[in-house]
Coordinates of C-alpha atoms in Angstrom, one line a residue:
Chain A
X1 CA -3.1 8.3 -24.7
X2 CA -1.0 7.3 -21.8
X3 CA -2.5 10.1 -19.8
X4 CA -6.0 9.1 -20.8
X5 CA -5.4 5.5 -19.6
X6 CA -4.0 6.9 -16.3
X7 CA -7.1 9.0 -15.9
X8 CA -9.5 6.2 -16.7
X9 CA -7.9 4.0 -14.1
X10 CA -8.3 6.8 -11.6
X11 CA -12.0 7.3 -12.5
X12 CA -12.8 3.6 -12.1
X13 CA -10.5 3.4 -9.0
X14 CA -12.4 6.3 -7.5
X15 CA -15.7 4.5 -7.9
X16 CA -14.5 1.4 -6.2
X17 CA -12.3 2.9 -3.5
X18 CA -15.4 4.5 -2.0
X19 CA -18.6 2.6 -1.5
X20 CA -20.4 4.3 -4.3
X21 CA -19.4 1.9 -7.0
X22 CA -20.5 -1.1 -5.1
X23 CA -23.8 0.5 -4.0
X24 CA -24.7 1.5 -7.6
X25 CA -23.9 -2.0 -9.0
X26 CA -25.7 -3.7 -6.2
X27 CA -28.7 -1.5 -6.6
X28 CA -28.9 -1.9 -10.4
X29 CA -28.5 -5.7 -10.0
X30 CA -31.3 -5.8 -7.5
X31 CA -33.5 -3.7 -9.9
X32 CA -32.6 -6.0 -12.8
X33 CA -33.3 -9.1 -10.9
X34 CA -36.7 -7.8 -9.7
X35 CA -37.6 -6.7 -13.2
X36 CA -36.7 -10.1 -14.7
X37 CA -38.7 -11.9 -12.0
X38 CA -41.7 -9.7 -12.6
X39 CA -41.4 -10.3 -16.3
X40 CA -41.4 -14.1 -15.8
X41 CA -44.5 -13.9 -13.6
X42 CA -46.2 -11.9 -16.3
X43 CA -45.1 -14.4 -19.0
X44 CA -46.7 -17.2 -17.1
X45 CA -50.1 -15.7 -17.8
X46 CA -49.5 -14.8 -21.4
X47 CA -47.3 -17.2 -23.4
X48 CA -45.4 -15.5 -26.2
X49 CA -42.9 -16.4 -28.9
X50 CA -40.7 -13.4 -28.2
X51 CA -37.4 -14.1 -26.4
X52 CA -37.1 -12.7 -22.9
X53 CA -34.2 -10.4 -23.8
X54 CA -36.4 -8.7 -26.3
X55 CA -39.2 -8.4 -23.8
X56 CA -36.9 -7.1 -21.1
X57 CA -35.3 -4.4 -23.3
X58 CA -38.6 -3.3 -24.7
X59 CA -40.1 -3.0 -21.2
X60 CA -40.3 0.1 -19.1
X61 CA -38.1 -1.7 -16.5
X62 CA -35.0 -1.3 -18.7
X63 CA -35.7 2.4 -19.1
X64 CA -36.4 3.0 -15.4
X65 CA -33.2 1.4 -14.4
X66 CA -31.2 3.2 -17.1
X67 CA -32.8 6.6 -16.2
X68 CA -32.2 6.2 -12.5
X69 CA -28.7 4.7 -12.5
X70 CA -27.1 6.8 -15.2
X71 CA -27.2 10.1 -13.3
X72 CA -25.7 8.4 -10.2
X73 CA -22.8 7.1 -12.3
X74 CA -22.1 10.4 -14.0
X75 CA -22.8 12.9 -11.2
X76 CA -19.4 12.4 -9.6
X77 CA -17.3 13.0 -12.7
X78 CA -16.7 16.7 -12.7
X79 CA -18.8 18.0 -9.8
X80 CA -17.0 16.0 -7.1
X81 CA -13.6 17.1 -8.3
X82 CA -14.8 20.7 -8.5
X83 CA -16.1 20.7 -5.0
X84 CA -13.1 18.9 -3.5
X85 CA -10.7 21.2 -5.3
X86 CA -8.8 18.4 -7.0
X87 CA -10.1 19.8 -10.3
X88 CA -7.7 22.7 -9.9
X89 CA -4.8 20.3 -9.3
X90 CA -5.9 18.2 -12.3
X91 CA -6.2 21.2 -14.6
X92 CA -2.8 22.6 -13.7
X93 CA -1.1 19.5 -15.0
X94 CA -0.2 19.4 -18.7
X95 CA -3.4 17.5 -19.6
X96 CA -5.7 18.7 -22.4
X97 CA -9.4 19.5 -21.9
X98 CA -10.3 16.8 -24.4
X99 CA -8.2 14.2 -22.6
X100 CA -10.0 14.9 -19.4
X101 CA -13.4 14.8 -21.0
X102 CA -12.7 11.6 -22.9
X103 CA -11.2 9.9 -19.9
X104 CA -14.1 10.8 -17.7
X105 CA -16.5 9.6 -20.3
X106 CA -14.7 6.4 -20.8
X107 CA -14.5 5.8 -17.0
X108 CA -18.3 6.4 -16.7
X109 CA -19.0 4.3 -19.7
X110 CA -17.0 1.3 -18.5
X111 CA -18.7 1.5 -15.2
X112 CA -22.0 1.6 -16.9
X113 CA -21.0 -1.6 -18.8
X114 CA -20.2 -3.2 -15.5
X115 CA -23.6 -2.5 -14.1
X116 CA -25.2 -4.4 -17.0
X117 CA -23.0 -7.4 -17.0
X118 CA -24.8 -9.2 -14.1
X119 CA -27.8 -9.3 -16.4
X120 CA -26.0 -11.8 -18.6
X121 CA -25.6 -14.0 -15.5
X122 CA -29.4 -13.7 -14.8
X123 CA -30.2 -14.7 -18.3
X124 CA -27.7 -17.6 -18.2
X125 CA -29.4 -18.9 -15.0
X126 CA -32.8 -18.6 -16.7
X127 CA -31.6 -20.5 -19.7
X128 CA -30.3 -23.3 -17.6
X129 CA -33.5 -23.6 -15.6
X130 CA -35.9 -23.4 -18.5
X131 CA -33.7 -25.1 -21.1
X132 CA -34.8 -22.5 -23.6
X133 CA -31.9 -21.8 -26.0
X134 CA -33.5 -18.7 -27.4
X135 CA -32.8 -16.9 -24.2
X136 CA -29.2 -16.4 -24.7
X137 CA -28.9 -16.5 -28.5
X138 CA -25.4 -15.1 -29.1
X139 CA -26.3 -13.0 -32.0
X140 CA -29.4 -11.4 -30.6
X141 CA -27.7 -10.9 -27.2
X142 CA -24.7 -9.2 -28.8
X143 CA -26.9 -6.8 -30.7
X144 CA -29.1 -6.2 -27.7
X145 CA -26.0 -5.3 -25.7
X146 CA -24.7 -3.1 -28.6
X147 CA -28.0 -1.2 -28.2
X148 CA -27.6 -1.1 -24.4
X149 CA -24.1 0.3 -24.8
X150 CA -25.1 2.8 -27.5
X151 CA -28.0 4.2 -25.5
X152 CA -25.7 4.1 -22.5
X153 CA -23.1 6.2 -24.3
X154 CA -25.8 8.8 -24.9
X155 CA -26.8 8.9 -21.3
X156 CA -23.2 8.9 -20.0
X157 CA -22.3 11.9 -22.2
X158 CA -25.4 13.7 -21.2
X159 CA -24.7 13.1 -17.5
X160 CA -21.1 14.2 -18.0
X161 CA -22.3 17.4 -19.5
X162 CA -24.6 17.9 -16.5
X163 CA -21.8 17.2 -14.1
X164 CA -19.5 19.7 -15.8
X165 CA -22.0 22.5 -15.2
X166 CA -22.0 22.5 -11.4
X167 CA -19.9 21.7 -8.3
X168 CA -22.8 20.0 -6.6
X169 CA -23.3 16.3 -7.2
X170 CA -27.0 16.5 -6.4
X171 CA -27.6 19.3 -8.9
X172 CA -25.5 17.4 -11.4
X173 CA -27.7 14.3 -10.9
X174 CA -30.9 16.3 -11.1
X175 CA -29.9 18.0 -14.4
X176 CA -28.8 14.6 -15.8
X177 CA -32.1 13.1 -14.7
X178 CA -34.0 16.0 -16.3
X179 CA -32.1 15.8 -19.6
X180 CA -32.4 12.0 -19.6
X181 CA -36.1 11.9 -19.0
X182 CA -36.6 14.6 -21.6
X183 CA -34.6 12.5 -24.1
X184 CA -36.6 9.4 -23.3
X185 CA -40.0 11.2 -23.5
X186 CA -39.2 12.2 -27.1
X187 CA -40.1 8.6 -27.9
X188 CA -43.7 9.1 -26.9
X189 CA -45.3 10.8 -29.8
X190 CA -47.9 13.3 -28.5
X191 CA -51.3 12.9 -30.2
X192 CA -51.0 16.3 -31.8
X193 CA -47.9 15.1 -33.7
X194 CA -50.1 12.4 -35.3
X195 CA -52.5 15.1 -36.3
X196 CA -49.7 17.1 -37.9
X197 CA -48.8 13.8 -39.5
X198 CA -46.0 13.6 -42.0
X199 CA -42.8 15.3 -41.3
X200 CA -42.9 15.9 -37.5
X201 CA -44.1 12.5 -36.8
X202 CA -41.3 10.9 -38.9
X203 CA -38.7 13.1 -37.3
X204 CA -39.9 12.1 -33.8
X205 CA -39.7 8.4 -34.9
X206 CA -36.1 8.9 -35.8
X207 CA -35.1 10.3 -32.4
X208 CA -37.1 7.8 -30.4
X209 CA -34.6 5.9 -28.3
X210 CA -37.3 3.5 -27.2
X211 CA -38.0 2.5 -30.8
X212 CA -34.3 2.1 -31.5
X213 CA -33.8 0.0 -28.4
X214 CA -36.7 -2.2 -29.6
X215 CA -34.9 -2.8 -32.9
X216 CA -31.6 -3.6 -31.1
X217 CA -33.4 -6.0 -28.7
X218 CA -34.9 -7.9 -31.7
X219 CA -31.3 -8.3 -33.0
X220 CA -31.7 -5.7 -35.8
X221 CA -28.7 -3.4 -36.3
X222 CA -30.0 -0.3 -38.0
X223 CA -27.1 2.0 -39.0
X224 CA -29.4 5.0 -38.6
X225 CA -29.8 4.2 -34.9
X226 CA -26.1 3.7 -34.5
X227 CA -25.3 7.0 -36.1
X228 CA -27.9 8.7 -34.1
X229 CA -26.6 7.5 -30.8
X230 CA -23.0 8.2 -31.7
X231 CA -23.8 11.7 -32.8
X232 CA -25.8 12.6 -29.7
X233 CA -22.9 11.3 -27.6
X234 CA -20.5 13.3 -29.7
X235 CA -22.6 16.4 -29.3
X236 CA -22.7 16.2 -25.5
X237 CA -19.0 15.4 -25.3
X238 CA -18.4 18.5 -27.4
X239 CA -20.6 20.6 -25.2
X240 CA -18.8 19.3 -22.1
X241 CA -15.5 20.2 -23.6
X242 CA -16.8 23.6 -24.3
X243 CA -17.9 24.0 -20.7
X244 CA -14.4 22.9 -19.5
X245 CA -12.8 25.2 -21.9
X246 CA -15.2 28.0 -21.1
X247 CA -13.7 28.2 -17.6
X248 CA -10.6 29.6 -19.2
X249 CA -12.5 32.7 -20.4
X250 CA -14.3 33.5 -17.2
Chain B
X1 CA 11.8 32.6 -14.2
X2 CA 8.6 34.6 -13.8
X3 CA 7.9 37.8 -15.6
X4 CA 4.6 39.5 -14.9
X5 CA 3.6 42.7 -16.4
X6 CA 0.5 44.7 -15.8
X7 CA -1.4 41.5 -14.9
X8 CA -5.1 42.2 -14.1
X9 CA -8.0 40.0 -13.2
X10 CA -11.5 41.5 -13.0
X11 CA -14.6 39.7 -11.9
X12 CA -17.9 41.3 -12.5
X13 CA -18.0 44.2 -10.1
X14 CA -14.7 43.5 -8.5
X15 CA -11.1 43.8 -9.4
X16 CA -9.1 41.0 -7.7
X17 CA -5.7 41.8 -9.1
X18 CA -5.0 45.3 -10.5
X19 CA -2.2 45.7 -12.9
X20 CA 0.7 44.1 -11.0
X21 CA 4.2 43.7 -12.4
X22 CA 7.1 41.8 -10.9
X23 CA 9.8 39.4 -11.8
X24 CA 11.3 36.5 -10.0
X25 CA 14.8 35.3 -10.9
X26 CA 15.9 31.7 -11.0
X27 CA 16.7 30.2 -7.6
X28 CA 14.9 32.9 -5.6
X29 CA 12.5 32.1 -2.8
X30 CA 9.9 34.8 -3.0
X31 CA 7.1 35.3 -0.5
X32 CA 3.8 36.6 -1.5
X33 CA 2.3 38.4 1.4
X34 CA -1.0 40.0 2.0
X35 CA -4.2 40.0 4.0
X36 CA -7.0 37.6 3.1
X37 CA -8.6 38.7 -0.1
X38 CA -5.6 40.7 -1.3
X39 CA -5.5 38.7 -4.6
X40 CA -2.7 36.3 -3.7
X41 CA -4.5 33.1 -4.8
X42 CA -5.9 34.7 -7.9
X43 CA -2.4 35.7 -9.0
X44 CA -1.0 32.3 -8.3
X45 CA -3.8 30.7 -10.2
X46 CA -3.1 32.9 -13.2
X47 CA 0.6 32.0 -13.0
X48 CA -0.2 28.3 -13.0
X49 CA -2.4 28.9 -16.0
X50 CA -5.6 27.8 -14.2
X51 CA -7.3 31.1 -14.6
X52 CA -6.8 33.5 -17.5
X53 CA -6.0 37.1 -16.7
X54 CA -8.3 39.9 -17.9
X55 CA -5.3 41.8 -19.3
X56 CA -1.6 42.0 -19.0
X57 CA 0.9 39.2 -19.5
X58 CA 2.7 36.6 -17.4
X59 CA 5.5 34.4 -18.6
X60 CA 7.0 31.4 -16.8
X61 CA 10.4 30.2 -18.0
X62 CA 9.7 32.3 -21.1
X63 CA 6.4 30.7 -21.9
X64 CA 3.2 32.7 -21.9
X65 CA 0.8 31.3 -19.2
X66 CA -2.2 31.8 -21.4
X67 CA -1.1 30.9 -24.8
X68 CA 1.3 28.1 -23.9
X69 CA -0.3 26.6 -20.9
X70 CA 1.1 23.1 -21.4
X71 CA 4.6 24.3 -21.5
X72 CA 4.1 26.3 -18.4
X73 CA 2.4 23.5 -16.5
X74 CA 5.2 21.1 -17.3
X75 CA 7.6 23.4 -15.6
X76 CA 5.7 24.3 -12.5
X77 CA 4.8 22.3 -9.4
X78 CA 1.7 24.0 -8.0
X79 CA 0.1 23.3 -4.7
X80 CA -3.3 24.9 -4.7
X81 CA -4.9 26.5 -1.6
X82 CA -6.1 24.0 1.0
X83 CA -4.0 21.3 -0.7
X84 CA -6.7 19.4 -2.6
X85 CA -5.6 15.8 -3.0
X86 CA -7.5 12.6 -3.5
X87 CA -8.2 11.4 0.0
X88 CA -9.3 7.9 -1.0
X89 CA -5.9 7.1 -2.6
X90 CA -2.8 5.7 -1.0
X91 CA 0.2 8.0 -0.8
X92 CA 2.4 6.1 -3.2
X93 CA -0.5 5.4 -5.6
X94 CA -1.5 9.1 -5.6
X95 CA 2.0 10.3 -6.3
X96 CA 2.5 7.8 -9.1
X97 CA -0.9 8.9 -10.6
X98 CA 0.2 12.5 -10.5
X99 CA 3.6 11.8 -11.9
X100 CA 2.0 10.0 -14.9
X101 CA -0.4 12.8 -15.4
X102 CA 2.5 15.2 -15.6
X103 CA 4.0 13.1 -18.4
X104 CA 6.6 11.0 -16.6
X105 CA 7.2 7.5 -18.0
X106 CA 6.6 4.4 -16.0
X107 CA 10.1 3.8 -15.0
X108 CA 10.9 7.4 -14.3
X109 CA 7.7 8.1 -12.3
X110 CA 8.7 5.1 -10.2
X111 CA 12.1 6.4 -9.3
X112 CA 10.9 10.0 -8.9
X113 CA 8.1 8.9 -6.5
X114 CA 10.7 7.1 -4.5
X115 CA 12.9 10.2 -4.4
X116 CA 10.1 12.6 -3.3
X117 CA 8.8 10.1 -0.7
X118 CA 12.1 10.2 0.9
X119 CA 12.6 13.9 0.4
X120 CA 9.3 14.7 2.1
X121 CA 9.7 12.1 4.8
X122 CA 6.8 10.0 3.6
X123 CA 8.5 6.6 3.0
X124 CA 7.0 5.2 6.2
X125 CA 3.4 6.1 5.3
X126 CA 3.6 5.4 1.5
X127 CA 1.0 2.5 1.8
X128 CA -1.4 4.5 4.0
X129 CA -4.6 6.0 2.7
X130 CA -4.2 9.8 2.5
X131 CA -7.5 10.5 4.2
X132 CA -6.3 8.7 7.3
X133 CA -3.1 10.8 7.6
X134 CA -2.7 13.8 9.8
X135 CA -2.9 17.2 8.2
X136 CA 0.8 17.7 8.4
X137 CA 1.4 14.5 6.4
X138 CA -1.2 15.5 3.9
X139 CA 0.5 18.8 3.4
X140 CA 3.7 16.9 2.7
X141 CA 2.0 14.7 0.2
X142 CA 0.8 17.9 -1.5
X143 CA 4.4 19.1 -1.5
X144 CA 5.7 15.8 -2.8
X145 CA 3.1 16.1 -5.6
X146 CA 4.4 19.6 -6.5
X147 CA 7.9 18.2 -6.7
X148 CA 7.4 14.9 -8.4
X149 CA 8.1 16.0 -11.9
X150 CA 11.2 18.0 -11.0
X151 CA 9.7 21.4 -11.9
X152 CA 11.9 24.5 -12.3
X153 CA 9.3 26.6 -10.4
X154 CA 7.3 25.6 -7.3
X155 CA 4.2 27.6 -6.5
X156 CA 2.7 27.0 -3.0
X157 CA -0.5 28.7 -2.0
X158 CA -0.6 29.0 1.8
X159 CA 1.5 25.8 2.4
X160 CA 1.3 25.9 6.2
X161 CA -2.3 27.0 6.8
X162 CA -4.1 25.0 9.4
X163 CA -1.1 23.1 10.7
X164 CA 0.0 22.9 14.3
X165 CA 3.3 24.6 15.3
X166 CA 5.3 21.3 15.0
X167 CA 3.9 20.6 11.6
X168 CA 4.5 24.2 10.4
X169 CA 8.1 23.8 11.4
X170 CA 8.6 20.6 9.5
X171 CA 6.9 22.0 6.4
X172 CA 8.9 25.2 6.5
X173 CA 12.1 23.2 6.8
X174 CA 11.1 21.3 3.8
X175 CA 10.4 24.4 1.8
X176 CA 13.8 25.9 2.9
X177 CA 15.4 22.7 1.6
X178 CA 13.8 23.2 -1.8
X179 CA 15.3 26.6 -2.2
X180 CA 18.6 25.1 -3.1
X181 CA 17.5 23.5 -6.3
X182 CA 14.3 25.3 -7.2
X183 CA 12.7 28.7 -7.6
X184 CA 9.9 29.0 -5.1
X185 CA 7.0 31.3 -4.9
X186 CA 4.8 30.9 -1.9
X187 CA 1.9 32.9 -0.6
X188 CA 1.0 33.4 3.0
X189 CA -0.6 35.8 5.4
X190 CA 1.7 34.8 8.2
X191 CA 4.5 37.4 8.3
X192 CA 7.0 35.4 10.3
X193 CA 6.8 32.7 7.7
X194 CA 8.1 35.0 5.0
X195 CA 10.8 36.2 7.4
X196 CA 11.9 32.7 8.0
X197 CA 11.8 31.2 4.5
X198 CA 12.0 33.9 1.9
X199 CA 14.8 36.0 0.5
X200 CA 12.4 38.5 -1.1
X201 CA 8.9 39.7 -0.3
X202 CA 6.1 41.0 -2.5
X203 CA 3.4 42.7 -0.4
X204 CA 0.0 42.6 -2.0
X205 CA -2.9 44.6 -0.8
X206 CA -6.3 45.0 -2.5
X207 CA -4.9 43.6 -5.7
X208 CA -1.9 45.8 -5.9
X209 CA 1.8 45.3 -5.0
X210 CA 2.6 47.9 -2.4
X211 CA 6.1 46.8 -1.7
X212 CA 8.7 44.5 -3.3
X213 CA 12.1 44.0 -1.8
X214 CA 14.3 41.8 0.3
X215 CA 13.2 41.6 3.9
X216 CA 16.3 43.3 5.1
X217 CA 15.9 46.2 2.7
X218 CA 12.3 46.6 3.7
X219 CA 13.3 46.9 7.3
X220 CA 16.0 49.4 6.5
X221 CA 13.6 51.4 4.5
X222 CA 11.1 51.7 7.2
X223 CA 13.3 51.9 10.3
X224 CA 15.1 54.9 8.9
X225 CA 14.5 56.7 12.1
X226 CA 16.7 54.0 13.8
X227 CA 15.3 54.9 17.1
X228 CA 17.3 53.8 20.1
X229 CA 15.8 52.7 23.4
X230 CA 17.8 52.8 26.6
X231 CA 16.9 52.1 30.2
X232 CA 19.1 54.2 32.5
X233 CA 19.1 54.7 36.3
X234 CA 19.3 58.4 36.7
X235 CA 17.1 61.4 37.3
X236 CA 15.1 62.7 34.5
X237 CA 16.8 66.1 34.5
X238 CA 20.2 64.6 34.6
X239 CA 19.4 62.6 31.6
X240 CA 18.0 65.5 29.7
X241 CA 21.0 67.5 30.5
X242 CA 23.4 64.8 29.4
X243 CA 21.7 64.1 26.1
X244 CA 21.0 67.6 25.1
X245 CA 24.2 68.2 23.2
X246 CA 24.3 64.8 21.5
X247 CA 24.8 65.4 17.7
X248 CA 22.2 63.9 15.3
X249 CA 19.6 63.7 18.1
X250 CA 16.2 65.0 16.9
X251 CA 13.9 64.0 19.7
X252 CA 14.1 62.6 23.2
X253 CA 11.3 61.0 25.1
X254 CA 11.4 59.9 28.7
X255 CA 9.2 57.7 30.8
X256 CA 9.8 56.8 34.4
X257 CA 10.1 53.1 35.2
X258 CA 10.4 51.1 38.4
X259 CA 13.1 52.1 40.9
X260 CA 15.4 54.8 39.6
X261 CA 15.2 53.7 36.0
X262 CA 14.0 55.9 33.2
X263 CA 13.1 54.6 29.7
X264 CA 14.7 56.9 27.2
X265 CA 13.7 56.9 23.6
X266 CA 16.0 58.7 21.2
X267 CA 15.1 59.6 17.6
X268 CA 18.2 60.4 15.5
X269 CA 18.6 62.1 12.2
X270 CA 18.1 59.7 9.3
X271 CA 20.6 56.9 9.2
X272 CA 22.6 57.7 12.4
X273 CA 23.2 55.1 15.0
X274 CA 23.2 56.6 18.4
X275 CA 24.1 53.6 20.4
X276 CA 27.9 54.1 20.9
X277 CA 27.3 57.7 21.9
X278 CA 24.7 56.7 24.4
X279 CA 26.9 54.1 25.9
X280 CA 29.8 56.5 26.2
X281 CA 27.7 59.1 28.0
X282 CA 26.4 56.5 30.4
X283 CA 29.8 55.1 31.1
X284 CA 31.3 58.6 31.7
X285 CA 28.7 59.4 34.3
X286 CA 28.8 56.0 35.9
X287 CA 25.1 55.4 35.6
X288 CA 23.8 52.0 35.5
X289 CA 22.3 50.8 32.2
X290 CA 20.1 47.7 31.8
X291 CA 19.0 48.0 28.2
X292 CA 20.3 49.5 25.0
X293 CA 18.6 48.5 21.8
X294 CA 17.9 49.9 18.4
X295 CA 14.3 49.5 17.4
X296 CA 13.9 46.6 15.1
X297 CA 11.0 46.6 12.7
X298 CA 9.4 43.3 12.1
X299 CA 7.7 42.6 8.8
X300 CA 4.5 43.0 10.8
X301 CA 5.3 46.7 11.5
X302 CA 6.3 47.1 7.8
X303 CA 3.0 45.6 6.8
X304 CA 0.9 47.6 9.1
X305 CA 2.8 50.7 8.1
X306 CA 2.4 50.1 4.4
X307 CA -1.2 49.2 4.5
X308 CA -2.0 52.2 6.7
X309 CA -0.1 54.8 4.7
X310 CA -1.9 53.5 1.7
X311 CA -5.3 54.0 3.4
X312 CA -4.3 57.5 4.5
X313 CA -3.2 58.4 1.1
X314 CA -6.6 57.6 -0.1

């Protein structure tokens, strides 16, 4: 545990000792701000009862930000250490494969959490200006953020896996983007699936992250969604650990 | 400290290390010598349990490097090739981070970091960012990292590569200092480095150990001819006449030099030292003598000799 904490500190420190961390946070803040502004402009034309949090997380904005920012956060994790050679130094200390994988995941995840926190500030400002108490309803906001974090965990683990496959950060980012978009596109049921109806359609509904996020944004905690996100995260962490371990058999 | 037996590493289509066996005793400083691509780094990586071997076994302090990697890693301080360290960290912060990774507690890592900072002459730069330090200093940071958890065995892969002569000297001095308390295994392709720092040499070529001995023994083994070179002022015939009856002389070569001097190369029967006899002859005839030496083989000669005979044998 002590080792994991040391490694997490290093992961986060690494992000902020270089410019990367600040650039990523600034970029995602800018994107969030633009998205919220656009959303408000859109709302001016079409009044609705739905709270803005819900609208935001149900919008494509959220997904675009998530899809673009996640690979940038995770691409460094393994690839950078592999290319600089510090990976060899790390793996010749008495640290287990799982400890490394979990620490890198935790580091990336905490960073991801950091990139979404400014949104709370944006919403607080909005609430003050409009006097609309629905905007930051504690319960709905908490559940929405739970959703953001769960979906984030999926994307961080997937990016981690991509990064463990290569020593090039660019390639890692591209693989993560590919996997991430593929995962997201599962949410859009192709017309043929409707035709097949029944089983396939229902199966696709269950793996639809977009649909899950809609529920979370409404303040609904569906345990099936929680289990789904956690198991996909677990799966990718497991695969990452296998890749790390696989090096020993090369 | 290290027992390696029949260790082999094969990559698809290439054998990097081919069935090598050797042992290193506690307290020895052993140099791993070989041209680039001889398999030095691969062997060191296997010993530090970073890479698994294809076959054979290696034990460090009695622990198998493949089956008990954590035990092995706790006991070795390994500095990989090109000394990869986190350039964005500060010296002290980096060493503390590494100490914690190697399982040292908070208090102990603090005191150990202080010790190695001093030992490696880094106290003055401990707050600097590693990326802004000179290569010599970075190398010392790498060494400090290898030392920080007080390992029994220190493995250094090309510790002086890319340094200027001053830096090389200071790093070598550091390594020599380590020899008192640690077992050291270092790899290099610079022969003089081994001569200066190591008590024993393992010469590796194309994945095989072609010689393993103390530097002195290797020299003895290869300069068995013990040829003597003398520069004497006398006529060629007179010299030939004088040396003809010398016992143990197998061969005599002459070469005229400037003035009256002749360069005489004498090859004796194995093991004999001709120098006293040569001196007496010269003294008796009142010739003037300006050089009398026994040919001294450097590791370089040994190395060239060994790698060449190997090629010829093939």
